[in-house]
Coordinates of C-alpha atoms in Angstrom, one line a residue:
Chain A
M1 CA 9.8 30.6 -18.6
L2 CA 8.1 27.3 -17.9
W3 CA 11.3 25.4 -18.9
Q4 CA 13.4 27.7 -16.8
C5 CA 11.1 27.0 -13.8
I6 CA 11.5 23.3 -14.4
K7 CA 15.2 23.6 -14.5
M8 CA 15.2 25.7 -11.3
A9 CA 13.0 23.1 -9.6
M10 CA 15.3 20.3 -10.6
K11 CA 18.2 22.2 -9.2
A12 CA 16.5 23.0 -6.0
I13 CA 15.5 19.3 -5.6
A14 CA 19.0 18.1 -6.5
S15 CA 20.6 20.5 -3.9
N16 CA 18.8 18.7 -1.1
R17 CA 18.3 15.1 -2.3
L18 CA 17.6 13.5 1.0
R19 CA 14.9 15.9 1.9
A20 CA 13.4 15.8 -1.5
F21 CA 13.3 12.0 -1.3
L22 CA 11.7 11.9 2.1
T23 CA 9.1 14.4 0.9
M24 CA 8.5 12.2 -2.2
L25 CA 8.2 9.1 0.0
G26 CA 4.7 10.1 1.0
I27 CA 3.7 10.3 -2.6
I28 CA 5.6 7.1 -3.5
V29 CA 3.9 5.1 -0.8
G30 CA 0.5 6.5 -1.8
V31 CA 1.1 5.7 -5.5
V32 CA 2.4 2.2 -4.7
A33 CA -0.6 1.6 -2.5
L34 CA -3.1 2.9 -5.1
V35 CA -1.5 1.1 -8.1
V36 CA -0.7 -2.2 -6.4
L37 CA -4.0 -2.6 -4.6
V38 CA -6.1 -1.7 -7.5
S39 CA -4.0 -3.8 -9.9
F40 CA -4.2 -6.8 -7.5
V41 CA -8.0 -6.5 -7.2
T42 CA -8.5 -6.1 -11.0
S43 CA -6.1 -8.9 -11.8
A44 CA -7.9 -11.2 -9.4
G45 CA -11.2 -10.1 -10.7
D46 CA -10.1 -10.7 -14.3
A47 CA -8.9 -14.1 -13.4
V48 CA -12.2 -15.1 -11.8
T49 CA -14.1 -13.6 -14.7
D50 CA -11.9 -15.6 -17.1
Q51 CA -12.7 -18.8 -15.3
V52 CA -16.4 -18.1 -15.3
E53 CA -16.1 -17.4 -19.0
G54 CA -14.1 -20.6 -19.3
L55 CA -17.1 -22.4 -17.9
G56 CA -19.0 -20.9 -20.8
T57 CA -20.7 -17.6 -20.5
D58 CA -23.4 -18.9 -22.8
L59 CA -24.2 -21.4 -20.1
I60 CA -27.3 -21.8 -18.1
R61 CA -27.5 -24.5 -15.4
V62 CA -30.8 -25.8 -14.3
S63 CA -31.3 -27.8 -11.1
I64 CA -34.5 -29.8 -10.7
I65 CA -35.3 -29.6 -7.0
D66 CA -38.8 -31.1 -6.7
D67 CA -40.1 -32.9 -9.7
G68 CA -43.5 -33.4 -8.1
G69 CA -43.6 -37.1 -8.9
R70 CA -43.0 -36.6 -12.6
P71 CA -39.2 -37.0 -13.0
L72 CA -37.6 -35.5 -16.0
Q73 CA -36.4 -38.3 -18.3
L74 CA -33.3 -38.3 -20.5
D75 CA -35.3 -38.7 -23.7
E76 CA -37.3 -35.6 -23.0
L77 CA -34.2 -33.3 -23.3
P78 CA -33.9 -33.2 -27.2
A79 CA -37.3 -31.5 -27.2
F80 CA -35.9 -28.5 -25.4
T81 CA -33.4 -27.8 -28.2
A82 CA -36.2 -27.4 -30.7
H83 CA -36.7 -23.9 -29.3
A84 CA -35.0 -21.3 -31.6
D85 CA -33.3 -19.5 -28.7
I86 CA -31.7 -22.6 -27.2
G87 CA -28.4 -24.0 -28.6
A88 CA -27.8 -27.3 -26.8
V89 CA -28.9 -29.2 -23.7
A90 CA -26.9 -31.7 -21.7
P91 CA -27.7 -33.5 -18.5
T92 CA -25.0 -34.1 -16.0
N93 CA -24.6 -36.2 -12.9
Q94 CA -21.5 -36.8 -10.8
I95 CA -20.2 -39.7 -8.7
S96 CA -16.9 -40.3 -7.1
A97 CA -14.9 -43.4 -7.9
T98 CA -11.4 -44.8 -7.6
A99 CA -9.5 -44.6 -10.9
R100 CA -6.8 -47.2 -11.4
F101 CA -4.2 -48.0 -14.1
G102 CA -1.6 -50.5 -13.3
H103 CA -0.3 -49.6 -9.9
E104 CA -1.3 -46.0 -10.2
S105 CA -4.6 -45.0 -8.6
G106 CA -6.5 -42.0 -7.3
Q107 CA -9.8 -40.5 -6.5
A108 CA -11.8 -39.3 -9.5
S109 CA -14.9 -37.2 -10.1
V110 CA -16.8 -39.1 -12.6
V111 CA -19.1 -36.9 -14.6
G112 CA -21.9 -38.5 -16.5
T113 CA -23.1 -36.6 -19.5
T114 CA -23.9 -36.6 -23.2
F115 CA -22.4 -35.6 -26.5
S116 CA -23.7 -32.0 -26.2
Y117 CA -21.7 -31.3 -23.0
A118 CA -18.4 -30.8 -24.9
G119 CA -19.8 -27.9 -26.9
I120 CA -21.6 -26.3 -23.9
S121 CA -18.6 -26.4 -21.7
N122 CA -16.0 -25.4 -24.4
L123 CA -14.1 -28.6 -24.0
E124 CA -11.2 -28.9 -26.4
L125 CA -10.6 -32.3 -27.8
L126 CA -6.9 -33.2 -28.2
S127 CA -7.2 -36.7 -29.5
G128 CA -9.9 -39.4 -30.0
R129 CA -13.5 -38.4 -29.7
F130 CA -15.9 -37.2 -27.0
L131 CA -18.9 -39.3 -25.7
Q132 CA -21.4 -40.1 -28.4
T133 CA -25.2 -40.6 -28.5
A134 CA -24.6 -44.4 -29.0
D135 CA -22.5 -44.5 -25.8
V136 CA -25.3 -43.1 -23.8
T137 CA -28.0 -45.3 -25.4
N138 CA -25.9 -48.4 -24.8
S139 CA -24.4 -47.4 -21.5
T140 CA -20.9 -48.3 -22.9
H141 CA -17.9 -48.3 -20.6
V142 CA -16.0 -45.5 -22.4
A143 CA -14.2 -42.6 -20.7
V144 CA -12.8 -39.2 -21.7
I145 CA -10.0 -37.9 -19.6
A146 CA -8.1 -34.6 -19.3
E147 CA -4.5 -34.3 -20.5
S148 CA -2.8 -33.7 -17.2
D149 CA -4.9 -36.4 -15.5
A150 CA -3.9 -38.8 -18.2
E151 CA -0.2 -38.0 -17.8
E152 CA -0.5 -38.5 -14.0
L153 CA -2.4 -41.8 -14.2
F154 CA -0.9 -43.3 -17.3
G155 CA 2.4 -41.5 -17.5
T156 CA 1.5 -40.3 -21.0
S157 CA -1.2 -38.3 -22.7
H158 CA -1.4 -40.8 -25.7
V159 CA -4.0 -42.9 -24.0
V160 CA -6.7 -43.3 -26.6
G161 CA -7.4 -47.1 -26.7
A162 CA -6.0 -47.7 -23.3
E163 CA -8.0 -49.1 -20.5
L164 CA -8.5 -47.9 -17.0
A165 CA -10.6 -49.1 -14.1
L166 CA -13.2 -47.1 -12.3
D167 CA -14.2 -48.7 -9.0
G168 CA -13.0 -52.0 -10.6
R169 CA -15.0 -51.7 -13.8
P170 CA -12.9 -51.5 -17.0
F171 CA -13.3 -48.4 -19.1
L172 CA -11.9 -47.8 -22.6
V173 CA -10.4 -44.3 -23.0
V174 CA -11.8 -42.9 -26.2
G175 CA -10.7 -39.2 -26.0
V176 CA -8.3 -36.8 -24.3
I177 CA -9.4 -33.2 -23.7
A178 CA -7.2 -30.1 -22.9
D179 CA -6.9 -29.1 -19.3
Q180 CA -9.4 -26.4 -18.3
E181 CA -7.3 -23.7 -16.7
S182 CA -9.3 -22.7 -13.7
L183 CA -9.0 -22.2 -10.0
T184 CA -11.7 -24.8 -9.4
S185 CA -9.6 -27.5 -11.1
L186 CA -6.6 -26.4 -9.1
L187 CA -8.4 -26.4 -5.9
M188 CA -10.3 -29.6 -6.5
P189 CA -7.9 -32.5 -6.2
G190 CA -8.3 -35.8 -8.1
Y191 CA -9.0 -36.7 -11.6
T192 CA -12.0 -35.6 -13.7
I193 CA -13.3 -38.3 -16.0
Y194 CA -16.3 -38.0 -18.4
V195 CA -18.4 -41.1 -19.0
P196 CA -21.8 -41.6 -20.7
Y197 CA -24.7 -40.4 -18.6
T198 CA -26.4 -43.8 -18.4
T199 CA -23.2 -45.5 -17.5
A200 CA -22.7 -43.2 -14.5
V201 CA -26.3 -44.0 -13.4
R202 CA -25.6 -47.7 -13.5
M203 CA -22.3 -47.3 -11.6
S204 CA -24.0 -45.7 -8.6
D205 CA -26.6 -47.0 -6.2
N206 CA -27.7 -43.5 -5.4
L207 CA -28.1 -41.9 -8.8
A208 CA -31.6 -42.1 -10.3
S209 CA -32.0 -42.3 -14.0
A210 CA -34.1 -39.1 -13.7
V211 CA -32.3 -35.9 -14.8
T212 CA -31.6 -33.4 -12.0
T213 CA -29.0 -31.1 -13.5
I214 CA -29.1 -29.8 -17.0
M215 CA -26.6 -27.5 -18.8
V216 CA -28.2 -25.3 -21.4
S217 CA -26.5 -23.0 -23.9
A218 CA -28.0 -20.2 -26.0
S219 CA -28.2 -20.6 -29.7
G220 CA -26.8 -17.1 -30.3
T221 CA -25.4 -14.6 -27.7
D222 CA -28.8 -13.7 -26.2
M223 CA -28.6 -15.4 -22.8
H224 CA -31.7 -13.8 -21.5
A225 CA -33.8 -15.1 -24.4
A226 CA -32.4 -18.6 -23.8
E227 CA -33.1 -18.3 -20.1
T228 CA -36.7 -17.1 -20.7
A229 CA -37.2 -20.0 -23.1
I230 CA -36.0 -22.7 -20.8
D231 CA -37.9 -21.2 -17.9
E232 CA -41.1 -21.2 -19.9
M233 CA -40.7 -24.8 -21.1
L234 CA -39.8 -26.1 -17.7
L235 CA -42.8 -24.3 -16.2
N236 CA -45.0 -26.1 -18.7
R237 CA -43.3 -29.4 -17.9
F238 CA -43.7 -29.0 -14.1
R239 CA -47.3 -27.7 -14.1
R240 CA -46.4 -24.1 -13.6
D241 CA -44.6 -24.9 -10.4
A242 CA -41.9 -22.3 -10.1
D243 CA -40.3 -24.0 -7.1
A244 CA -39.7 -27.2 -9.0
F245 CA -36.5 -26.0 -10.5
E246 CA -33.8 -23.4 -10.2
I247 CA -32.1 -21.6 -13.1
F248 CA -28.5 -20.4 -12.7
N249 CA -27.2 -18.1 -15.3
Q250 CA -23.4 -18.2 -15.7
A251 CA -23.3 -14.8 -17.5
L252 CA -25.2 -13.1 -14.7
M253 CA -22.7 -14.5 -12.3
G254 CA -19.9 -13.1 -14.4
E255 CA -21.5 -9.7 -14.5
A256 CA -22.0 -9.8 -10.7
L257 CA -18.4 -10.8 -10.1
G258 CA -17.3 -8.0 -12.4
Q259 CA -19.3 -5.5 -10.4
I260 CA -18.0 -6.8 -7.1
T261 CA -14.4 -6.5 -8.2
H262 CA -15.0 -3.1 -9.6
M263 CA -16.5 -2.0 -6.3
L264 CA -13.6 -3.6 -4.4
A265 CA -11.1 -1.8 -6.7
M266 CA -12.8 1.5 -6.0
L267 CA -12.8 0.8 -2.3
M268 CA -9.1 -0.1 -2.3
G269 CA -8.3 2.9 -4.5
G270 CA -10.2 5.1 -2.1
V271 CA -8.2 3.9 0.9
A272 CA -5.0 4.2 -1.0
F273 CA -6.0 7.7 -2.1
I274 CA -6.0 8.8 1.5
S275 CA -2.3 7.9 1.8
L276 CA -1.7 9.9 -1.3
L277 CA -3.4 12.8 0.3
V278 CA -1.2 12.4 3.4
G279 CA 1.8 12.5 1.0
G280 CA 0.4 15.8 -0.4
I281 CA 0.2 17.3 3.1
G282 CA 3.9 16.3 3.6
I283 CA 4.7 18.2 0.4
M284 CA 2.9 21.2 1.6
N285 CA 4.7 21.1 4.9
I286 CA 8.1 20.9 3.3
M287 CA 7.2 23.6 0.7
M288 CA 6.3 25.9 3.6
V289 CA 9.7 25.3 5.2
T290 CA 11.4 25.7 1.8
V291 CA 9.7 29.1 1.2
T292 CA 10.7 30.3 4.6
E293 CA 14.3 29.1 4.1
R294 CA 14.5 30.8 0.7
T295 CA 13.0 34.1 1.7
K296 CA 16.2 35.9 0.9
E297 CA 16.3 34.2 -2.5
I298 CA 12.8 35.4 -3.1
G299 CA 13.8 38.9 -2.1
V300 CA 16.8 38.9 -4.5
R301 CA 14.7 37.5 -7.4
K302 CA 12.0 40.2 -6.8
A303 CA 14.7 42.9 -6.6
I304 CA 16.1 41.7 -9.9
G305 CA 12.6 41.9 -11.5
A306 CA 10.7 38.7 -10.8
G307 CA 6.9 39.4 -10.6
R308 CA 4.5 37.6 -8.3
W309 CA 3.5 35.2 -11.0
S310 CA 7.1 34.2 -11.7
I311 CA 7.8 33.4 -8.1
M312 CA 4.4 31.6 -7.8
L313 CA 5.2 29.5 -10.8
Q314 CA 8.6 28.6 -9.6
F315 CA 7.4 27.2 -6.3
L316 CA 4.3 25.6 -7.8
I317 CA 6.4 23.8 -10.4
E318 CA 8.8 22.7 -7.7
A319 CA 5.9 21.1 -5.8
L320 CA 4.6 19.5 -9.0
V321 CA 8.0 18.2 -10.0
I322 CA 8.4 16.5 -6.6
C323 CA 5.0 15.0 -6.9
L324 CA 5.6 13.7 -10.4
I325 CA 9.0 12.3 -9.7
G326 CA 7.4 10.6 -6.6
C327 CA 4.6 9.3 -8.8
L328 CA 7.1 7.9 -11.4
I329 CA 9.2 6.2 -8.7
G330 CA 5.9 4.8 -7.2
V331 CA 4.8 3.4 -10.5
I332 CA 8.2 1.8 -11.0
F333 CA 8.1 0.2 -7.5
S334 CA 4.5 -1.0 -8.2
L335 CA 5.7 -2.6 -11.4
G336 CA 8.4 -4.5 -9.5
I337 CA 6.0 -5.5 -6.7
I338 CA 3.4 -6.8 -9.3
E339 CA 6.2 -8.6 -11.1
V340 CA 7.3 -10.4 -7.9
A341 CA 3.7 -11.2 -7.0
S342 CA 3.2 -12.7 -10.4
I343 CA 6.3 -14.9 -9.9
V344 CA 5.1 -15.9 -6.4
A345 CA 1.6 -16.6 -7.5
G346 CA 2.9 -18.8 -10.4
D347 CA 0.2 -20.4 -12.4
L348 CA -2.5 -19.5 -9.9
M349 CA -2.9 -16.0 -11.1
D350 CA -1.5 -13.6 -13.6
F351 CA -1.0 -10.1 -12.0
H352 CA -0.7 -7.2 -14.3
L353 CA -0.4 -3.4 -13.8
S354 CA -3.7 -1.7 -14.1
P355 CA -3.3 1.1 -16.6
G356 CA -6.4 2.7 -15.2
A357 CA -4.8 2.8 -11.7
V358 CA -1.6 4.3 -13.1
S359 CA -3.4 7.1 -14.9
V360 CA -5.5 7.8 -11.9
A361 CA -2.4 7.9 -9.7
M362 CA -0.7 10.3 -12.2
V363 CA -3.7 12.6 -12.4
F364 CA -4.1 12.7 -8.7
S365 CA -0.4 13.4 -8.2
I366 CA -0.7 16.4 -10.5
F367 CA -3.7 17.6 -8.6
I368 CA -2.0 17.0 -5.3
G369 CA 1.1 18.8 -6.4
L370 CA -0.9 21.8 -7.6
G371 CA -3.4 21.7 -4.7
F372 CA -0.9 21.4 -1.9
G373 CA 1.8 23.6 -3.7
L374 CA -0.6 26.5 -4.2
Y375 CA -0.7 27.8 -0.7
P376 CA 3.2 27.8 -0.1
A377 CA 3.7 29.2 -3.6
N378 CA 1.3 32.0 -2.9
Q379 CA 3.1 32.6 0.5
A380 CA 6.3 33.0 -1.5
A381 CA 4.8 35.2 -4.2
K382 CA 3.2 37.7 -1.8
K383 CA 6.4 38.3 0.2
K384 CA 7.4 42.0 0.2
P385 CA 10.7 42.4 -1.6
I386 CA 12.2 44.8 1.0
E387 CA 11.3 42.5 3.9
A388 CA 12.4 39.4 2.1
L389 CA 15.8 41.0 1.2
R390 CA 16.3 41.9 4.9
Y391 CA 15.7 38.3 6.0
Chain B
M1 CA 17.2 61.6 -15.3
I2 CA 16.5 61.0 -11.6
T3 CA 14.4 63.5 -9.8
L4 CA 13.1 63.4 -6.3
D5 CA 10.9 66.3 -5.3
Q6 CA 9.7 66.7 -1.7
V7 CA 9.6 62.9 -1.2
T8 CA 8.2 61.8 2.1
K9 CA 8.0 58.3 3.6
V10 CA 6.5 57.7 7.0
Y11 CA 6.7 54.4 8.8
S12 CA 4.7 53.6 11.9
I13 CA 6.7 51.5 14.3
G14 CA 4.9 50.4 17.4
G15 CA 2.3 53.1 17.0
E16 CA 5.0 55.8 16.7
E17 CA 5.4 57.6 13.4
V18 CA 8.9 57.7 12.0
R19 CA 9.5 60.1 9.2
A20 CA 12.2 58.2 7.3
L21 CA 12.2 60.7 4.5
D22 CA 11.0 64.2 5.2
G23 CA 10.8 66.2 2.0
A24 CA 13.9 64.9 0.3
S25 CA 14.7 66.6 -3.0
L26 CA 17.4 65.5 -5.4
H27 CA 18.4 65.5 -9.0
I28 CA 20.9 63.1 -10.6
A29 CA 21.7 63.5 -14.3
Q30 CA 22.5 60.6 -16.7
G31 CA 26.1 59.4 -16.5
E32 CA 26.7 60.8 -13.0
F33 CA 28.5 58.9 -10.3
V34 CA 27.0 59.9 -6.9
A35 CA 27.7 58.7 -3.4
I36 CA 24.9 59.1 -0.8
I37 CA 26.4 59.1 2.6
G38 CA 24.7 59.1 6.0
P39 CA 24.8 57.3 9.3
S40 CA 22.4 54.4 10.1
G41 CA 18.9 55.6 10.8
S42 CA 19.3 58.6 8.6
G43 CA 16.8 57.4 5.9
K44 CA 19.5 56.0 3.6
S45 CA 17.8 52.6 3.2
T46 CA 14.4 54.2 2.6
L47 CA 15.9 56.4 0.0
M48 CA 17.5 53.5 -1.7
N49 CA 14.3 51.5 -1.6
I50 CA 12.4 54.3 -3.2
M51 CA 15.1 55.0 -5.9
G52 CA 15.2 51.3 -6.5
C53 CA 11.5 51.0 -7.0
L54 CA 11.3 48.5 -4.2
D55 CA 8.9 50.9 -2.4
T56 CA 6.9 53.9 -3.3
A57 CA 6.8 57.3 -1.6
D58 CA 3.9 58.5 0.5
S59 CA 4.0 62.0 -1.0
G60 CA 6.2 63.9 -3.4
I61 CA 7.4 63.0 -6.8
Y62 CA 9.9 60.4 -8.0
E63 CA 10.8 60.4 -11.6
L64 CA 13.1 57.8 -13.1
D65 CA 14.1 58.1 -16.7
G66 CA 11.3 60.4 -17.4
Q67 CA 8.8 58.1 -15.9
R68 CA 6.9 59.1 -12.7
I69 CA 7.0 56.2 -10.3
E70 CA 3.7 56.2 -8.5
R71 CA 1.7 53.7 -6.6
Y72 CA 2.2 51.0 -9.2
S73 CA 1.2 47.4 -8.6
E74 CA 3.8 45.0 -7.4
N75 CA 4.1 43.4 -10.8
E76 CA 4.6 46.8 -12.5
L77 CA 7.3 47.8 -10.1
A78 CA 9.0 44.4 -10.7
R79 CA 9.0 45.2 -14.4
I80 CA 10.5 48.6 -13.9
R81 CA 13.2 47.1 -11.5
N82 CA 13.9 44.5 -14.1
R83 CA 14.6 46.9 -16.9
K84 CA 15.8 50.1 -15.3
I85 CA 17.6 49.2 -12.0
G86 CA 20.7 47.2 -11.4
F87 CA 21.0 46.3 -7.7
I88 CA 24.4 45.6 -6.1
F89 CA 24.2 44.5 -2.4
Q90 CA 26.6 44.5 0.4
S91 CA 26.3 40.8 0.9
F92 CA 26.4 40.2 -2.9
N93 CA 23.1 38.2 -2.8
L94 CA 24.0 35.7 -5.4
L95 CA 21.9 32.6 -5.6
S96 CA 24.1 29.9 -4.1
R97 CA 22.8 26.9 -6.1
M98 CA 23.6 28.6 -9.4
S99 CA 26.8 29.2 -11.2
A100 CA 28.2 32.7 -11.9
E101 CA 26.8 32.4 -15.4
E102 CA 23.3 31.5 -14.3
N103 CA 23.2 34.2 -11.7
V104 CA 24.0 36.8 -14.4
E105 CA 21.4 35.3 -16.7
L106 CA 18.6 35.6 -14.1
P107 CA 17.3 39.1 -14.8
L108 CA 17.4 38.3 -18.6
I109 CA 15.2 35.3 -17.9
Y110 CA 12.7 37.6 -16.2
Q111 CA 12.9 39.8 -19.3
R112 CA 12.0 36.8 -21.4
L113 CA 15.0 37.2 -23.7
S114 CA 15.7 34.3 -26.0
G115 CA 18.2 31.7 -25.0
R116 CA 20.8 32.9 -27.6
E117 CA 20.5 36.5 -26.6
R118 CA 20.9 35.6 -23.0
K119 CA 24.0 33.6 -23.6
Q120 CA 25.6 36.3 -25.6
R121 CA 24.8 39.0 -23.1
V122 CA 26.0 36.9 -20.2
A123 CA 29.3 36.2 -21.9
E124 CA 29.7 39.9 -22.6
M125 CA 29.0 40.9 -19.0
L126 CA 31.3 38.3 -17.5
A127 CA 34.0 39.5 -19.9
L128 CA 33.4 43.1 -18.7
V129 CA 34.0 42.1 -15.1
E130 CA 36.9 39.9 -16.1
L131 CA 35.4 36.6 -14.9
S132 CA 34.9 34.8 -18.1
D133 CA 37.2 32.0 -16.9
R134 CA 35.0 31.5 -13.7
K135 CA 31.6 31.4 -15.4
S136 CA 30.8 27.8 -14.2
H137 CA 31.9 28.4 -10.6
K138 CA 29.3 28.5 -7.8
P139 CA 29.4 31.6 -5.5
T140 CA 31.0 29.4 -2.7
E141 CA 33.9 28.7 -5.1
L142 CA 34.6 32.4 -5.6
S143 CA 36.3 35.0 -3.4
G144 CA 34.3 37.9 -2.0
G145 CA 35.7 40.3 -4.7
Q146 CA 34.8 37.8 -7.4
Q147 CA 31.3 37.4 -6.0
Q148 CA 30.7 41.1 -6.0
R149 CA 32.0 41.3 -9.6
V150 CA 29.5 38.6 -10.6
A151 CA 26.8 40.6 -8.8
I152 CA 27.9 43.7 -10.8
A153 CA 27.7 41.7 -14.0
R154 CA 24.2 40.6 -13.0
A155 CA 23.2 44.2 -12.3
L156 CA 24.6 45.3 -15.7
A157 CA 23.1 42.5 -17.7
A158 CA 19.7 44.1 -18.2
K159 CA 21.4 47.3 -19.4
P160 CA 19.7 49.3 -16.6
S161 CA 19.4 53.1 -16.5
L162 CA 20.7 53.2 -12.9
L163 CA 23.2 51.1 -11.0
L164 CA 22.2 51.2 -7.4
A165 CA 24.9 49.9 -5.0
D166 CA 24.2 49.5 -1.3
E167 CA 27.5 49.4 0.7
P168 CA 29.2 47.5 -2.2
T169 CA 32.5 47.3 -0.4
G170 CA 31.1 46.7 3.1
N171 CA 31.9 43.0 3.1
L172 CA 35.3 43.2 1.4
D173 CA 38.8 43.9 2.6
S174 CA 40.2 47.2 1.7
R175 CA 42.3 46.0 -1.2
T176 CA 39.4 44.2 -2.8
G177 CA 37.2 47.2 -2.0
K178 CA 39.5 49.3 -4.0
E179 CA 39.3 47.0 -6.9
I180 CA 35.5 47.1 -6.9
M181 CA 35.6 50.9 -6.7
A182 CA 38.0 51.0 -9.6
L183 CA 35.5 48.8 -11.5
F184 CA 32.8 51.4 -10.7
H185 CA 35.0 54.2 -12.0
R186 CA 35.5 52.3 -15.2
L187 CA 31.7 51.7 -15.6
H188 CA 31.2 55.4 -14.9
A189 CA 33.7 56.2 -17.6
E190 CA 31.7 54.0 -20.0
G191 CA 28.6 56.1 -19.4
N192 CA 26.7 54.3 -16.7
T193 CA 24.8 56.2 -14.0
I194 CA 25.9 55.0 -10.6
V195 CA 24.6 55.7 -7.1
I196 CA 26.4 54.2 -4.2
I197 CA 24.9 54.3 -0.8
T198 CA 27.4 54.1 2.0
H199 CA 28.3 55.2 5.5
D200 CA 32.0 54.9 4.8
Q201 CA 33.5 58.3 4.2
N202 CA 36.5 56.8 2.3
V203 CA 34.2 55.2 -0.2
A204 CA 32.1 58.3 -0.6
D205 CA 35.2 60.5 -1.1
Q206 CA 36.0 58.5 -4.3
A207 CA 32.8 59.6 -6.0
P208 CA 32.8 62.8 -8.0
R209 CA 29.5 64.0 -6.3
R210 CA 28.5 63.4 -2.8
I211 CA 25.1 63.8 -1.1
R212 CA 24.6 63.6 2.6
I213 CA 21.4 62.4 4.1
L214 CA 20.4 63.2 7.7
D215 CA 17.1 62.9 9.5
G216 CA 15.3 62.2 6.2
R217 CA 16.6 65.3 4.4
V218 CA 19.3 65.4 1.7
Q219 CA 22.0 68.1 1.1
E220 CA 24.9 68.3 -1.3
V221 CA 28.4 68.0 0.1
A222 CA 30.8 70.4 -1.4

């Protein structure tokens, strides 16, 4: 019986293709809106979360704001790593300089740091070595450069042993690291070059030797324990002055971002759902017209022996089939739109179909088909056979 | 096999009571071929509706095939129609989107017969009305006479106790009308019980037994 009803529904739809398509259009637009919007938001959210994770989810950044006349010195840092919950600690500072190799030159962010930084920031060494403790101790003029920056400046990534100039001072390239795929690196123009912390201090007139920014990683996965540990140690260091420093937890930021994108996806989905609902009303409208148009058919079917339930099922399934075909077309369109968006966005972002959004769209389409089909189907089912035959 | 005893049906139209059937009594035996004749407004349609289980009587007894048809629910009436009544309408009433074959199959679907049984029965019925070669045609691709033959095949498909035809030749030219009447005679000869409702004396004259209905009462015509 069910199969017969589906066959009848397909036949009814096929007999008036244009009308069926126009009816479906409401559902198609609703499904496309739902799937595409939610997919975009979740894709963007995933991309941002990925970048945050790329910066190291086991990363805590500490900014010293007011040292109260007792600046934190570089040689104090190793003591922090003694705590069981803390993995590594690296100071960072940053100056801007002009990088030059031959005739090629450009603006560079010069980051001064220590050996630990590579591990904390998940830097991947492609060739050579990263900064070493001896480089920091001796303030040597060595530099580590990212692969694409090396290619731009030198024309090749095989630059270990080559020399470049930073603000006129010669630096020996000792290592090349992989590019960090992130929006920030795409949005921030110029080269990123790592040099020993002390060397950066010497290069600048403004940088003090005191440490103002520290990157901290957890020893295990327990970020909260690491945060508590560093907080406690710094409180001791700065005479229980909680305003002396600020702790910024990367993982918390990731979580917050995740929550924001989730909320945004729900919001978008909610708005799109309204258009799906409007599509459902369109289906109800057309089903009402269809039932009236086919009054005679209903009369004949009833005379031949169709019960209420058979007629009800027939029209309900017709509404459902329209909804599901509309949903399917909508999902296919969405797939196309997301594919095109991915191509347009290029490297910037990878858009992908949100399976959650597709299943939500499917479930809602079924409910809309049943919900909005019920009333017209019941109208059809309760027609009196004699009156319907006379129509 | 069919018994009506003092059947009454009253409609109220615009506050005025109309006694469409006023104590109609009638007996039709199995295998009979009966024409019920009467002018419009005589209660013909009401009689057909009650005999066809499309409606129930207000009072009196209607017995079909030994079963008293009372105030059954709509679904129960549908079941009885499905199994015991084969309707043939003046305007054929085939479903236009479906082929001849599918139209004939319809009552069997509502009987929930298996696909194989349905196919076999449909082929048998179409052969009976000599339309096997037109089974895939849509009603619009068939002539009036052919459409009515498909409708007869559909009415016969469920092997009903009663074939109930309402002006079956009303929409046909006289030559095709004769063909359809000849088909009815053949079906009668094969043992089917047939009731034709008509206002056309020529059609009625072809039936072995004639019943006249006037003002809601029935009487035999000699």
